[in-house]
Amino acid sequence: MKTQTRVVVIGGGIGGCSTLYHLTCEGITDCVLIERDELTSGTTWHSAAQVTNFGPNQTMIGLKSHSIKLYKALAEDPDYPIDYHHGTGGMRLASTEDHVDGYRHFISLAKGMGVPFEYIDAKECKRRHPLVDTDNLLGALWDPYDGDIDPAQLCQALARRARKAGAEIHRFNPVIDLTQKGDGSWIVHSQKGDIHCEKIVDAGGYRCNEIGAMMGVELPVASMEHQYMLTERIPEIEALDIRLPLIRCPTDDFYCRQEKKGLLVGFYEQDCRPWGLDGIDPGFSMALCPNDLDRVMDVMGGAFHRLPCLIKAGIRNVINGPITYTPDGLPLVGKIPGKRNAYCITGLRAGLGEGGGHGWLLAQIIAHGEACYDTWCLDPRRFSPHANVEFTAIKAMEDYRNEFRFHRPHEHRPAGRRLKTTPLYETLLGLGAEFSVVDGWERVDFFKPSSDFEEDLSFRINNVHEVVALEVANVRDNVGIMEVNGFNRLEITGAGAHDWLDALSCSRIPRRKGKIGLAYFLNHQGNVKCEATIANLGSGKIWYGSAAAAERHDLEWLSEHAPIDGSIRITSLTSSHTILVVAGARARDLLAAVSPRTDWSAAAFPWLSVRKVHIGYIEAIVMAVSFSGEPAWEIHLKVEQSRPCFDILVEAGREFDLGLFGSRALESMRIEKGYRHWKSDLITEFNPFESGLERFVEMDKEFIGKAALERMRDDGPRRRFATMEVASDIAVAHPGDSIVVDEKVVGTITSSAWGHRTGKNLAMGFIDPGHAAIGSVLKVEIIGRTFDAKVVAGGLYDPANERLRG
């Protein structure tokens, strides 16, 4: 066994084998995989091994499409063919109109990735799957490339190709410990000896936290017991001359596929249970949990109703094994938070079906720092430390119970809530607040008009529409207040802090005390990495503010680029501070009433400036910035002072018709202004010119990614960011919806909302350059219908920013 290599992958399931193979494809052939037992001896060996294109976003669809293409090539390899039922087809059943709307959205989303999903009615479901009972069935989403594969053969095929390229695999070699050296490299202590490597990959499956413990981290991964059964031969299947398509049912919580001349039927029961929380037996390998069919009897009844042939079918075998989950159900693929040169590929609850793509993306990240897709939906840093294993187990149970029930727009499920709140939570709850969740923080979405009001969650315009309209109107005409908690706030100090930030950013960093600037940071490929509000507080102190979800991402990125001499200090104030936003036509008057010693005039306290002031008796840092397009001030204060400050503002605000507003109203207003949102409209797939941020780029200075940006500028844009007005009064577009011209996809929606001040249905997205000019006529696909749209100028509301400057 080698004693020196570039990368060590720990774990020989689909995640590890795929990563090893794809590392060799990216030119890293000096790599080693270590497996404690035999390859595929964890979850991989007992996987139901279904391979679908279906995913909740385009990144997931892209990696699944890569998996399917890879698996097809492996199956057709004459030297080492594998069993892969490619293109059997699969149906996701629809029993409600919400199901139908959701599937039609996913059809449009997949279309942008070149995947031809289709919606079929109940009659066609019966034609394609003769054993289905169509009682109460409306139809189904059809994936023509759905299929299943042999897990062990797949991993062996990937391992074979990796070995041929120069990689090594060492089985039956448990990792005993991990040591990180001062230069960031690692020593992997294994039973068969030590290996010194530049980088390590935790591909440990349900044992990922045993590996994590060796490096002092806990990953948000928990395992769930999952049962499926294999039937005896079924006469109705023996009589067919076709292979039956796969079925997944969000109503009855089961899936099934053909297995020889019988069926494999899996269940997602409500009485589910986590596994391994108290530790995993070291000898648990190629092993299963005890069968417990009593637990799935209710779900089994639904499956029998939909597939009557099961009533008389004998059970040949029952499989009950652990599968891994994360808090949001999507895998962890990328850099391990808080560790240099350490990566993970775990939490793959549908690992076989998508593992080829996960390894592909991770290998790119390891080799190049970024993948071809923006991988934030997979990034381990998307969870902050609140997401421990116990929290993950609670969310995993919730997700398991809703396995085939996709999230509807604005749906925030209840498990694990109220973890991050401020003293204002109970106050706002008492005032009718409906909360959403941002990185674990409870943040007001909107205020209910009555105590018994409930949102009709839908892909269409719903009963919250008018509620939000009233909140927006009051901000426009009077003044509104909202709390923005969880905002990522970093305090940067030290000699040369301004020069250091300026060298990182493609934008100008404000040098004058009391000034604020919006800054963008690029990766080495020249694409957008971070967006931040930079406030110069004077005395060498800078506040860096960014999206709540960016907390770990931005802190780690800045820390990685900080001088090794420790001259730059970065301190997180995210949990210690909160923000009260006061916005609207009368905002200046309200603030003058509660802070009379401050000159709030446009001349003394202009837009994009920051001051230390007193709100009543409470000291705060106040910034004249606006995400709404109305005159607005952010009051940054210590979290324990949020309640008295709120009370002071509310009491004084009675004179000015102060109203409450939430994130849904702010979203409407920011779309009207054309303001971008990180990881919706700002992603690592596009550079700042393509993202419409030219005014923030200073090409006359040096910054990270400049050389790559110059090359892309000379080559011309791949796509351009644009705002569209959509001719629909039944629904707004949804992220991932396709933009089409002459039935050809020319772009993708990234954000959308109804603009209540402009009275327009607005959407933003990236469009092929030839169709992105103002006035271009397009169409947007929304829940199965194609609506006329046209490109309009960004920032339709108050385009000259007169209200902000006044």
PDB file of N, CA and C in Angstrom, residues 702-740:
ATOM      1  N   GLU A 702      -6.529  44.682  -9.209  1.00  0.00           N
ATOM      2  CA  GLU A 702      -6.355  43.235  -9.140  1.00  0.00           C
ATOM      3  C   GLU A 702      -7.344  42.639  -8.140  1.00  0.00           C
ATOM      4  N   PHE A 703      -7.831  41.446  -8.449  1.00  0.00           N
ATOM      5  CA  PHE A 703      -8.732  40.726  -7.541  1.00  0.00           C
ATOM      6  C   PHE A 703      -8.769  39.262  -7.940  1.00  0.00           C
ATOM      7  N   ILE A 704      -9.233  38.435  -7.056  1.00  0.00           N
ATOM      8  CA  ILE A 704      -9.339  37.005  -7.327  1.00  0.00           C
ATOM      9  C   ILE A 704     -10.288  36.780  -8.508  1.00  0.00           C
ATOM     10  N   GLY A 705      -9.859  35.987  -9.470  1.00  0.00           N
ATOM     11  CA  GLY A 705     -10.690  35.646 -10.608  1.00  0.00           C
ATOM     12  C   GLY A 705     -10.597  36.610 -11.777  1.00  0.00           C
ATOM     13  N   LYS A 706      -9.743  37.635 -11.666  1.00  0.00           N
ATOM     14  CA  LYS A 706      -9.709  38.651 -12.717  1.00  0.00           C
ATOM     15  C   LYS A 706      -9.274  38.071 -14.062  1.00  0.00           C
ATOM     16  N   ALA A 707      -8.240  37.252 -14.071  1.00  0.00           N
ATOM     17  CA  ALA A 707      -7.740  36.714 -15.343  1.00  0.00           C
ATOM     18  C   ALA A 707      -8.820  35.892 -16.042  1.00  0.00           C
ATOM     19  N   ALA A 708      -9.503  35.064 -15.293  1.00  0.00           N
ATOM     20  CA  ALA A 708     -10.579  34.262 -15.882  1.00  0.00           C
ATOM     21  C   ALA A 708     -11.715  35.149 -16.361  1.00  0.00           C
ATOM     22  N   LEU A 709     -12.023  36.199 -15.587  1.00  0.00           N
ATOM     23  CA  LEU A 709     -13.099  37.117 -15.974  1.00  0.00           C
ATOM     24  C   LEU A 709     -12.745  37.845 -17.266  1.00  0.00           C
ATOM     25  N   GLU A 710     -11.494  38.244 -17.424  1.00  0.00           N
ATOM     26  CA  GLU A 710     -11.076  38.902 -18.658  1.00  0.00           C
ATOM     27  C   GLU A 710     -11.267  37.983 -19.858  1.00  0.00           C
ATOM     28  N   ARG A 711     -10.925  36.718 -19.697  1.00  0.00           N
ATOM     29  CA  ARG A 711     -11.100  35.772 -20.807  1.00  0.00           C
ATOM     30  C   ARG A 711     -12.568  35.620 -21.166  1.00  0.00           C
ATOM     31  N   MET A 712     -13.423  35.498 -20.149  1.00  0.00           N
ATOM     32  CA  MET A 712     -14.857  35.343 -20.415  1.00  0.00           C
ATOM     33  C   MET A 712     -15.447  36.613 -21.024  1.00  0.00           C
ATOM     34  N   ARG A 713     -14.965  37.757 -20.570  1.00  0.00           N
ATOM     35  CA  ARG A 713     -15.441  39.026 -21.146  1.00  0.00           C
ATOM     36  C   ARG A 713     -15.114  39.066 -22.638  1.00  0.00           C
ATOM     37  N   ASP A 714     -13.930  38.633 -23.001  1.00  0.00           N
ATOM     38  CA  ASP A 714     -13.529  38.659 -24.402  1.00  0.00           C
ATOM     39  C   ASP A 714     -14.304  37.633 -25.231  1.00  0.00           C
ATOM     40  N   ASP A 715     -14.647  36.505 -24.602  1.00  0.00           N
ATOM     41  CA  ASP A 715     -15.397  35.461 -25.319  1.00  0.00           C
ATOM     42  C   ASP A 715     -16.866  35.834 -25.512  1.00  0.00           C
ATOM     43  N   GLY A 716     -17.373  36.723 -24.690  1.00  0.00           N
ATOM     44  CA  GLY A 716     -18.782  37.091 -24.772  1.00  0.00           C
ATOM     45  C   GLY A 716     -19.626  36.273 -23.807  1.00  0.00           C
ATOM     46  N   PRO A 717     -20.817  36.764 -23.477  1.00  0.00           N
ATOM     47  CA  PRO A 717     -21.639  36.120 -22.449  1.00  0.00           C
ATOM     48  C   PRO A 717     -22.234  34.796 -22.892  1.00  0.00           C
ATOM     49  N   ARG A 718     -22.302  33.875 -21.950  1.00  0.00           N
ATOM     50  CA  ARG A 718     -22.996  32.616 -22.189  1.00  0.00           C
ATOM     51  C   ARG A 718     -24.502  32.824 -22.046  1.00  0.00           C
ATOM     52  N   ARG A 719     -24.888  33.548 -21.021  1.00  0.00           N
ATOM     53  CA  ARG A 719     -26.270  33.977 -20.818  1.00  0.00           C
ATOM     54  C   ARG A 719     -26.245  35.354 -20.169  1.00  0.00           C
ATOM     55  N   ARG A 720     -27.405  35.989 -20.158  1.00  0.00           N
ATOM     56  CA  ARG A 720     -27.514  37.297 -19.510  1.00  0.00           C
ATOM     57  C   ARG A 720     -28.688  37.287 -18.538  1.00  0.00           C
ATOM     58  N   PHE A 721     -28.490  37.980 -17.435  1.00  0.00           N
ATOM     59  CA  PHE A 721     -29.545  38.103 -16.430  1.00  0.00           C
ATOM     60  C   PHE A 721     -30.534  39.172 -16.883  1.00  0.00           C
ATOM     61  N   ALA A 722     -31.816  38.883 -16.725  1.00  0.00           N
ATOM     62  CA  ALA A 722     -32.835  39.825 -17.190  1.00  0.00           C
ATOM     63  C   ALA A 722     -34.080  39.720 -16.326  1.00  0.00           C
ATOM     64  N   THR A 723     -34.874  40.793 -16.372  1.00  0.00           N
ATOM     65  CA  THR A 723     -36.179  40.825 -15.716  1.00  0.00           C
ATOM     66  C   THR A 723     -37.255  40.703 -16.782  1.00  0.00           C
ATOM     67  N   MET A 724     -38.310  39.950 -16.477  1.00  0.00           N
ATOM     68  CA  MET A 724     -39.409  39.739 -17.415  1.00  0.00           C
ATOM     69  C   MET A 724     -40.740  40.094 -16.777  1.00  0.00           C
ATOM     70  N   GLU A 725     -41.635  40.603 -17.595  1.00  0.00           N
ATOM     71  CA  GLU A 725     -43.023  40.761 -17.204  1.00  0.00           C
ATOM     72  C   GLU A 725     -43.802  39.613 -17.838  1.00  0.00           C
ATOM     73  N   VAL A 726     -44.536  38.878 -17.015  1.00  0.00           N
ATOM     74  CA  VAL A 726     -45.224  37.672 -17.465  1.00  0.00           C
ATOM     75  C   VAL A 726     -46.727  37.923 -17.501  1.00  0.00           C
ATOM     76  N   ALA A 727     -47.361  37.543 -18.593  1.00  0.00           N
ATOM     77  CA  ALA A 727     -48.793  37.789 -18.782  1.00  0.00           C
ATOM     78  C   ALA A 727     -49.613  36.655 -18.176  1.00  0.00           C
ATOM     79  N   SER A 728     -49.576  36.559 -16.853  1.00  0.00           N
ATOM     80  CA  SER A 728     -50.355  35.541 -16.154  1.00  0.00           C
ATOM     81  C   SER A 728     -50.951  36.139 -14.892  1.00  0.00           C
ATOM     82  N   ASP A 729     -52.213  35.851 -14.655  1.00  0.00           N
ATOM     83  CA  ASP A 729     -52.832  36.291 -13.404  1.00  0.00           C
ATOM     84  C   ASP A 729     -53.277  35.106 -12.552  1.00  0.00           C
ATOM     85  N   ILE A 730     -52.812  33.892 -12.922  1.00  0.00           N
ATOM     86  CA  ILE A 730     -53.180  32.711 -12.132  1.00  0.00           C
ATOM     87  C   ILE A 730     -52.010  32.184 -11.312  1.00  0.00           C
ATOM     88  N   ALA A 731     -50.788  32.471 -11.728  1.00  0.00           N
ATOM     89  CA  ALA A 731     -49.613  31.959 -11.006  1.00  0.00           C
ATOM     90  C   ALA A 731     -48.398  32.781 -11.381  1.00  0.00           C
ATOM     91  N   VAL A 732     -47.475  32.912 -10.429  1.00  0.00           N
ATOM     92  CA  VAL A 732     -46.157  33.451 -10.752  1.00  0.00           C
ATOM     93  C   VAL A 732     -45.279  32.290 -11.190  1.00  0.00           C
ATOM     94  N   ALA A 733     -44.178  32.606 -11.842  1.00  0.00           N
ATOM     95  CA  ALA A 733     -43.236  31.555 -12.209  1.00  0.00           C
ATOM     96  C   ALA A 733     -42.549  31.023 -10.957  1.00  0.00           C
ATOM     97  N   HIS A 734     -41.883  29.890 -11.105  1.00  0.00           N
ATOM     98  CA  HIS A 734     -41.178  29.274  -9.985  1.00  0.00           C
ATOM     99  C   HIS A 734     -39.733  29.006 -10.400  1.00  0.00           C
ATOM    100  N   PRO A 735     -38.808  29.075  -9.461  1.00  0.00           N
ATOM    101  CA  PRO A 735     -37.403  28.831  -9.814  1.00  0.00           C
ATOM    102  C   PRO A 735     -37.233  27.526 -10.580  1.00  0.00           C
ATOM    103  N   GLY A 736     -36.535  27.613 -11.702  1.00  0.00           N
ATOM    104  CA  GLY A 736     -36.332  26.441 -12.555  1.00  0.00           C
ATOM    105  C   GLY A 736     -37.264  26.373 -13.730  1.00  0.00           C
ATOM    106  N   ASP A 737     -38.355  27.149 -13.715  1.00  0.00           N
ATOM    107  CA  ASP A 737     -39.258  27.153 -14.869  1.00  0.00           C
ATOM    108  C   ASP A 737     -38.502  27.593 -16.112  1.00  0.00           C
ATOM    109  N   SER A 738     -38.880  27.030 -17.241  1.00  0.00           N
ATOM    110  CA  SER A 738     -38.171  27.294 -18.486  1.00  0.00           C
ATOM    111  C   SER A 738     -38.710  28.530 -19.199  1.00  0.00           C
ATOM    112  N   ILE A 739     -37.792  29.266 -19.800  1.00  0.00           N
ATOM    113  CA  ILE A 739     -38.096  30.394 -20.677  1.00  0.00           C
ATOM    114  C   ILE A 739     -37.883  29.886 -22.101  1.00  0.00           C
ATOM    115  N   VAL A 740     -38.873  30.061 -22.971  1.00  0.00           N
ATOM    116  CA  VAL A 740     -38.804  29.441 -24.297  1.00  0.00           C
ATOM    117  C   VAL A 740     -39.081  30.464 -25.399  1.00  0.00           C
TER     118      VAL A 740
END
